[in-house]
């Protein structure tokens, strides 16, 4: 009997003890202190692929942290990045718009802050620095697409209901990352013209990309708080469980191809 108990302990104790490691991390880009959230599960392996999670325009909130934890449960070390600095966030559209414009209105600032987060993640001992990807939601989706356009060294970028328009389209041969765009077909923030322009841009650049439209899905379709936030800010936001689940599965499929052996 004691041998059976010992065998059970050897086989199952690591799984019973496994838990997510969560760490609030401060890092810098220029003079700005950025406050990220790092999470991983060391039971998933010693050298894990890394994934950067870029928040919606509300800032690095609990939703972005939740997505980072979900990635850690899949075997990735995830860093939810702070694009605004000092962990600024809001649930008011006017404040969020001001935060966003403060970043996007300065040439090179978004990339500087993104690269600072990438450097932090790549330097973690449990991360395979050669396998780093990025996902983003809304503002974050546009951010990761722009990083791919600029040739940032990433295995893949995935945009969930992100803006597609850009003033700096990708040049031929510049895009290194696999690109997956997951869009709501009923998203009034993304026009048919911008979709057409994006596809033409990707074709001219020779990018390896996929564009998926989810019928009936509106802006922010992955966020369960979208209806509440939309109502409070008089914005056409809505959660869509089907599109949420299907888009997360599409992300996993791509990551299985490019990040896992």
mmCIF file of C-alpha atoms in Angstrom:
data_model
loop_
_atom_site.group_PDB
_atom_site.id
_atom_site.type_symbol
_atom_site.label_atom_id
_atom_site.label_comp_id
_atom_site.label_asym_id
_atom_site.label_seq_id
_atom_site.Cartn_x
_atom_site.Cartn_y
_atom_site.Cartn_z
ATOM 1 C CA UNK A 1 0.000 0.000 0.000
ATOM 2 C CA UNK A 2 2.804 2.432 0.889
ATOM 3 C CA UNK A 3 4.321 1.903 -2.563
ATOM 4 C CA UNK A 4 1.033 2.879 -4.192
ATOM 5 C CA UNK A 5 0.927 6.045 -2.098
ATOM 6 C CA UNK A 6 4.513 6.860 -3.079
ATOM 7 C CA UNK A 7 3.772 6.247 -6.757
ATOM 8 C CA UNK A 8 0.692 8.486 -6.580
ATOM 9 C CA UNK A 9 2.746 11.240 -4.965
ATOM 10 C CA UNK A 10 5.464 11.013 -7.608
ATOM 11 C CA UNK A 11 3.013 11.066 -10.481
ATOM 12 C CA UNK A 12 0.467 13.609 -9.364
ATOM 13 C CA UNK A 13 2.059 15.965 -6.825
ATOM 14 C CA UNK A 14 3.643 18.208 -9.514
ATOM 15 C CA UNK A 15 0.210 18.740 -11.029
ATOM 16 C CA UNK A 16 -1.438 19.399 -7.688
ATOM 17 C CA UNK A 17 1.244 21.955 -6.824
ATOM 18 C CA UNK A 18 1.256 23.669 -10.202
ATOM 19 C CA UNK A 19 0.073 27.245 -10.007
ATOM 20 C CA UNK A 20 0.372 30.373 -12.037
ATOM 21 C CA UNK A 21 3.161 32.711 -11.058
ATOM 22 C CA UNK A 22 2.009 36.328 -11.246
ATOM 23 C CA UNK A 23 4.328 39.289 -11.028
ATOM 24 C CA UNK A 24 3.797 43.022 -11.364
ATOM 25 C CA UNK A 25 6.850 44.364 -13.173
ATOM 26 C CA UNK A 26 8.115 47.908 -13.579
ATOM 27 C CA UNK A 27 10.214 48.695 -16.637
ATOM 28 C CA UNK A 28 11.156 51.834 -18.502
ATOM 29 C CA UNK A 29 10.962 53.354 -21.953
ATOM 30 C CA UNK A 30 12.915 56.581 -21.944
ATOM 31 C CA UNK A 31 11.889 58.509 -18.832
ATOM 32 C CA UNK A 32 8.520 56.765 -18.495
ATOM 33 C CA UNK A 33 7.908 54.017 -15.954
ATOM 34 C CA UNK A 34 5.685 51.294 -17.383
ATOM 35 C CA UNK A 35 3.822 48.875 -15.140
ATOM 36 C CA UNK A 36 3.287 45.466 -16.687
ATOM 37 C CA UNK A 37 1.867 42.172 -15.509
ATOM 38 C CA UNK A 38 3.847 38.962 -16.061
ATOM 39 C CA UNK A 39 2.391 35.483 -15.622
ATOM 40 C CA UNK A 40 3.539 31.935 -16.317
ATOM 41 C CA UNK A 41 3.141 28.340 -15.179
ATOM 42 C CA UNK A 42 6.505 26.650 -14.630
ATOM 43 C CA UNK A 43 4.829 23.233 -14.786
ATOM 44 C CA UNK A 44 4.421 23.858 -18.528
ATOM 45 C CA UNK A 45 8.166 23.681 -19.209
ATOM 46 C CA UNK A 46 11.505 25.398 -18.671
ATOM 47 C CA UNK A 47 11.743 27.398 -21.901
ATOM 48 C CA UNK A 48 8.345 28.697 -22.884
ATOM 49 C CA UNK A 49 7.320 30.830 -25.860
ATOM 50 C CA UNK A 50 6.498 34.384 -24.848
ATOM 51 C CA UNK A 51 3.406 36.400 -25.735
ATOM 52 C CA UNK A 52 2.931 40.142 -25.334
ATOM 53 C CA UNK A 53 -0.643 41.220 -24.608
ATOM 54 C CA UNK A 54 -1.515 44.784 -25.602
ATOM 55 C CA UNK A 55 -4.579 46.244 -23.917
ATOM 56 C CA UNK A 56 -7.655 48.000 -25.289
ATOM 57 C CA UNK A 57 -7.720 51.779 -25.192
ATOM 58 C CA UNK A 58 -8.992 51.627 -21.607
ATOM 59 C CA UNK A 59 -5.469 50.753 -20.452
ATOM 60 C CA UNK A 60 -3.920 47.744 -18.723
ATOM 61 C CA UNK A 61 -6.985 46.554 -16.834
ATOM 62 C CA UNK A 62 -8.263 43.260 -15.435
ATOM 63 C CA UNK A 63 -9.406 42.123 -18.866
ATOM 64 C CA UNK A 64 -5.873 42.260 -20.298
ATOM 65 C CA UNK A 65 -4.573 40.485 -17.204
ATOM 66 C CA UNK A 66 -7.199 37.767 -17.628
ATOM 67 C CA UNK A 67 -6.051 37.131 -21.194
ATOM 68 C CA UNK A 68 -2.448 36.911 -19.994
ATOM 69 C CA UNK A 69 -3.457 34.291 -17.425
ATOM 70 C CA UNK A 70 -5.319 32.326 -20.079
ATOM 71 C CA UNK A 71 -2.158 32.287 -22.187
ATOM 72 C CA UNK A 72 -0.102 31.104 -19.212
ATOM 73 C CA UNK A 73 -2.512 28.206 -18.753
ATOM 74 C CA UNK A 74 -1.772 27.229 -22.354
ATOM 75 C CA UNK A 75 1.966 27.094 -21.690
ATOM 76 C CA UNK A 76 3.123 30.588 -22.624
ATOM 77 C CA UNK A 77 4.838 33.209 -20.508
ATOM 78 C CA UNK A 78 2.631 36.243 -21.032
ATOM 79 C CA UNK A 79 3.371 39.889 -20.400
ATOM 80 C CA UNK A 80 0.425 42.275 -20.355
ATOM 81 C CA UNK A 81 2.116 45.507 -21.381
ATOM 82 C CA UNK A 82 1.487 49.054 -20.261
ATOM 83 C CA UNK A 83 1.441 51.333 -23.302
ATOM 84 C CA UNK A 84 0.296 54.433 -21.398
ATOM 85 C CA UNK A 85 2.785 54.586 -18.533
ATOM 86 C CA UNK A 86 2.307 54.480 -14.762
ATOM 87 C CA UNK A 87 -0.483 51.958 -15.290
ATOM 88 C CA UNK A 88 -2.940 54.654 -16.377
ATOM 89 C CA UNK A 89 -6.425 53.364 -17.161
ATOM 90 C CA UNK A 90 -10.002 54.571 -17.327
ATOM 91 C CA UNK A 91 -13.503 53.414 -18.178
ATOM 92 C CA UNK A 92 -14.364 56.824 -19.633
ATOM 93 C CA UNK A 93 -13.993 57.169 -23.381
ATOM 94 C CA UNK A 94 -12.678 60.747 -23.277
ATOM 95 C CA UNK A 95 -9.888 59.802 -20.889
ATOM 96 C CA UNK A 96 -9.030 56.666 -22.858
ATOM 97 C CA UNK A 97 -8.912 58.637 -26.108
ATOM 98 C CA UNK A 98 -6.526 61.139 -24.513
ATOM 99 C CA UNK A 99 -4.266 58.350 -23.225
ATOM 100 C CA UNK A 100 -4.190 56.745 -26.658
ATOM 101 C CA UNK A 101 -3.479 59.975 -28.529
ATOM 102 C CA UNK A 102 -0.639 60.794 -26.168
ATOM 103 C CA UNK A 103 1.069 57.619 -27.412
ATOM 104 C CA UNK A 104 0.062 57.512 -31.057
ATOM 105 C CA UNK A 105 0.575 61.261 -31.531
ATOM 106 C CA UNK A 106 4.346 61.033 -31.003
ATOM 107 C CA UNK A 107 6.327 59.383 -33.767
ATOM 108 C CA UNK A 108 8.120 56.276 -32.578
ATOM 109 C CA UNK A 109 6.743 56.340 -29.039
ATOM 110 C CA UNK A 110 4.482 53.302 -29.381
ATOM 111 C CA UNK A 111 7.317 51.258 -30.826
ATOM 112 C CA UNK A 112 9.709 52.396 -28.089
ATOM 113 C CA UNK A 113 7.310 51.253 -25.388
ATOM 114 C CA UNK A 114 6.467 48.018 -27.197
ATOM 115 C CA UNK A 115 10.148 47.193 -27.722
ATOM 116 C CA UNK A 116 10.818 47.834 -24.026
ATOM 117 C CA UNK A 117 8.182 45.240 -23.144
ATOM 118 C CA UNK A 118 9.540 42.797 -25.710
ATOM 119 C CA UNK A 119 13.051 43.163 -24.316
ATOM 120 C CA UNK A 120 11.782 42.519 -20.793
ATOM 121 C CA UNK A 121 9.906 39.397 -21.840
ATOM 122 C CA UNK A 122 12.763 38.025 -23.963
ATOM 123 C CA UNK A 123 15.145 38.441 -21.033
ATOM 124 C CA UNK A 124 13.160 36.300 -18.620
ATOM 125 C CA UNK A 125 14.969 33.000 -17.894
ATOM 126 C CA UNK A 126 11.903 30.854 -18.558
ATOM 127 C CA UNK A 127 11.272 32.402 -21.992
ATOM 128 C CA UNK A 128 12.523 31.120 -25.329
ATOM 129 C CA UNK A 129 13.667 34.465 -26.757
ATOM 130 C CA UNK A 130 13.436 33.100 -30.292
ATOM 131 C CA UNK A 131 9.706 32.443 -29.963
ATOM 132 C CA UNK A 132 7.858 35.634 -29.074
ATOM 133 C CA UNK A 133 4.485 36.722 -30.425
ATOM 134 C CA UNK A 134 2.020 39.498 -29.643
ATOM 135 C CA UNK A 135 -1.737 39.801 -29.404
ATOM 136 C CA UNK A 136 -3.793 42.942 -28.987
ATOM 137 C CA UNK A 137 -7.352 44.099 -28.491
ATOM 138 C CA UNK A 138 -8.866 47.211 -30.142
ATOM 139 C CA UNK A 139 -6.112 49.825 -29.653
ATOM 140 C CA UNK A 140 -3.831 46.900 -28.849
ATOM 141 C CA UNK A 141 -4.797 45.123 -32.049
ATOM 142 C CA UNK A 142 -3.833 48.171 -34.088
ATOM 143 C CA UNK A 143 -0.608 48.425 -32.085
ATOM 144 C CA UNK A 144 0.556 44.881 -32.780
ATOM 145 C CA UNK A 145 -0.338 45.244 -36.461
ATOM 146 C CA UNK A 146 1.770 48.378 -36.637
ATOM 147 C CA UNK A 147 4.671 46.582 -34.981
ATOM 148 C CA UNK A 148 4.451 43.896 -37.657
ATOM 149 C CA UNK A 149 4.300 46.561 -40.356
ATOM 150 C CA UNK A 150 7.506 48.073 -38.979
ATOM 151 C CA UNK A 151 9.331 44.762 -39.048
ATOM 152 C CA UNK A 152 9.608 44.138 -35.310
ATOM 153 C CA UNK A 153 11.054 40.687 -34.681
ATOM 154 C CA UNK A 154 7.969 38.655 -33.778
ATOM 155 C CA UNK A 155 6.892 35.155 -34.761
ATOM 156 C CA UNK A 156 3.237 36.183 -35.050
ATOM 157 C CA UNK A 157 0.848 39.015 -34.278
ATOM 158 C CA UNK A 158 -2.875 38.626 -33.743
ATOM 159 C CA UNK A 159 -5.309 41.520 -33.776
ATOM 160 C CA UNK A 160 -8.666 41.109 -32.063
ATOM 161 C CA UNK A 161 -11.127 43.796 -33.268
ATOM 162 C CA UNK A 162 -8.299 46.238 -33.969
ATOM 163 C CA UNK A 163 -8.253 49.209 -36.313
ATOM 164 C CA UNK A 164 -6.701 48.427 -39.692
ATOM 165 C CA UNK A 165 -5.969 51.917 -41.036
ATOM 166 C CA UNK A 166 -2.398 53.201 -41.077
ATOM 167 C CA UNK A 167 -0.374 56.162 -42.283
ATOM 168 C CA UNK A 168 2.748 53.989 -42.544
ATOM 169 C CA UNK A 169 1.919 50.903 -44.625
ATOM 170 C CA UNK A 170 4.288 47.972 -44.667
ATOM 171 C CA UNK A 171 6.963 47.987 -47.339
ATOM 172 C CA UNK A 172 7.626 44.913 -49.487
ATOM 173 C CA UNK A 173 9.624 42.327 -47.563
ATOM 174 C CA UNK A 174 9.453 44.238 -44.283
ATOM 175 C CA UNK A 175 6.944 42.092 -42.386
ATOM 176 C CA UNK A 176 8.562 39.230 -40.473
ATOM 177 C CA UNK A 177 5.589 38.057 -38.417
ATOM 178 C CA UNK A 178 2.701 35.836 -39.377
ATOM 179 C CA UNK A 179 -0.400 38.024 -39.156
ATOM 180 C CA UNK A 180 -3.902 37.023 -38.096
ATOM 181 C CA UNK A 181 -6.679 39.622 -38.032
ATOM 182 C CA UNK A 182 -9.872 38.640 -36.204
ATOM 183 C CA UNK A 183 -12.575 41.156 -37.005
ATOM 184 C CA UNK A 184 -16.238 41.645 -36.244
ATOM 185 C CA UNK A 185 -18.220 41.909 -39.467
ATOM 186 C CA UNK A 186 -20.640 44.322 -37.739
ATOM 187 C CA UNK A 187 -17.856 46.509 -36.295
ATOM 188 C CA UNK A 188 -18.710 50.050 -37.360
ATOM 189 C CA UNK A 189 -15.206 51.250 -36.444
ATOM 190 C CA UNK A 190 -13.697 49.125 -39.237
ATOM 191 C CA UNK A 191 -14.987 50.161 -42.654
ATOM 192 C CA UNK A 192 -15.149 47.915 -45.730
ATOM 193 C CA UNK A 193 -12.736 50.371 -47.372
ATOM 194 C CA UNK A 194 -10.166 49.920 -44.615
ATOM 195 C CA UNK A 195 -10.481 46.128 -44.917
ATOM 196 C CA UNK A 196 -9.888 46.303 -48.650
ATOM 197 C CA UNK A 197 -6.930 48.653 -48.187
ATOM 198 C CA UNK A 198 -5.436 46.376 -45.538
ATOM 199 C CA UNK A 199 -5.626 43.320 -47.767
ATOM 200 C CA UNK A 200 -4.037 45.206 -50.654
ATOM 201 C CA UNK A 201 -1.305 46.465 -48.342
ATOM 202 C CA UNK A 202 -0.512 42.981 -47.085
ATOM 203 C CA UNK A 203 -0.441 41.590 -50.625
ATOM 204 C CA UNK A 204 1.960 44.319 -51.793
ATOM 205 C CA UNK A 205 4.185 43.740 -48.767
ATOM 206 C CA UNK A 206 4.284 39.990 -49.393
ATOM 207 C CA UNK A 207 3.073 39.325 -45.853
ATOM 208 C CA UNK A 208 1.837 35.948 -44.635
ATOM 209 C CA UNK A 209 -1.544 36.991 -43.292
ATOM 210 C CA UNK A 210 -5.092 35.798 -42.706
ATOM 211 C CA UNK A 211 -8.202 37.921 -42.242
ATOM 212 C CA UNK A 212 -11.288 36.480 -40.518
ATOM 213 C CA UNK A 213 -14.681 38.194 -40.274
ATOM 214 C CA UNK A 214 -17.185 37.008 -37.659
ATOM 215 C CA UNK A 215 -20.786 37.631 -38.796
ATOM 216 C CA UNK A 216 -22.828 39.811 -36.473
ATOM 217 C CA UNK A 217 -19.903 40.596 -34.171
ATOM 218 C CA UNK A 218 -19.479 44.225 -33.126
ATOM 219 C CA UNK A 219 -16.489 46.099 -31.795
ATOM 220 C CA UNK A 220 -14.895 44.659 -28.643
ATOM 221 C CA UNK A 221 -16.642 41.310 -29.222
ATOM 222 C CA UNK A 222 -14.177 39.395 -27.001
ATOM 223 C CA UNK A 223 -14.724 41.457 -23.858
ATOM 224 C CA UNK A 224 -17.612 40.411 -21.560
ATOM 225 C CA UNK A 225 -17.679 43.987 -20.227
ATOM 226 C CA UNK A 226 -18.246 45.449 -23.696
ATOM 227 C CA UNK A 227 -22.009 45.935 -23.329
ATOM 228 C CA UNK A 228 -21.635 47.768 -20.031
ATOM 229 C CA UNK A 229 -18.797 49.950 -21.295
ATOM 230 C CA UNK A 230 -20.608 50.641 -24.536
ATOM 231 C CA UNK A 231 -23.757 51.753 -22.745
ATOM 232 C CA UNK A 232 -21.829 53.956 -20.312
ATOM 233 C CA UNK A 233 -19.946 55.678 -23.134
ATOM 234 C CA UNK A 234 -22.656 55.640 -25.810
ATOM 235 C CA UNK A 235 -20.502 53.474 -28.078
ATOM 236 C CA UNK A 236 -21.522 50.531 -30.313
ATOM 237 C CA UNK A 237 -19.719 47.830 -28.331
ATOM 238 C CA UNK A 238 -21.059 44.334 -27.684
ATOM 239 C CA UNK A 239 -19.767 41.019 -26.404
ATOM 240 C CA UNK A 240 -20.269 38.033 -28.709
ATOM 241 C CA UNK A 241 -19.539 34.686 -27.052
ATOM 242 C CA UNK A 242 -19.390 32.722 -30.297
ATOM 243 C CA UNK A 243 -16.946 35.113 -31.926
ATOM 244 C CA UNK A 244 -14.944 35.268 -28.703
ATOM 245 C CA UNK A 245 -14.561 31.491 -28.533
ATOM 246 C CA UNK A 246 -13.860 31.084 -32.233
ATOM 247 C CA UNK A 247 -11.258 33.841 -32.302
ATOM 248 C CA UNK A 248 -9.426 32.408 -29.275
ATOM 249 C CA UNK A 249 -9.369 29.004 -30.974
ATOM 250 C CA UNK A 250 -7.982 30.603 -34.159
ATOM 251 C CA UNK A 251 -5.219 32.211 -32.090
ATOM 252 C CA UNK A 252 -4.312 28.862 -30.537
ATOM 253 C CA UNK A 253 -4.171 27.209 -33.937
ATOM 254 C CA UNK A 254 -1.689 29.761 -35.244
ATOM 255 C CA UNK A 255 0.411 29.621 -32.085
ATOM 256 C CA UNK A 256 0.526 25.827 -32.310
ATOM 257 C CA UNK A 257 2.088 26.276 -35.760
ATOM 258 C CA UNK A 258 4.636 29.010 -35.052
ATOM 259 C CA UNK A 259 5.465 28.840 -31.336
ATOM 260 C CA UNK A 260 5.274 25.197 -30.323
ATOM 261 C CA UNK A 261 7.545 22.405 -31.622
#
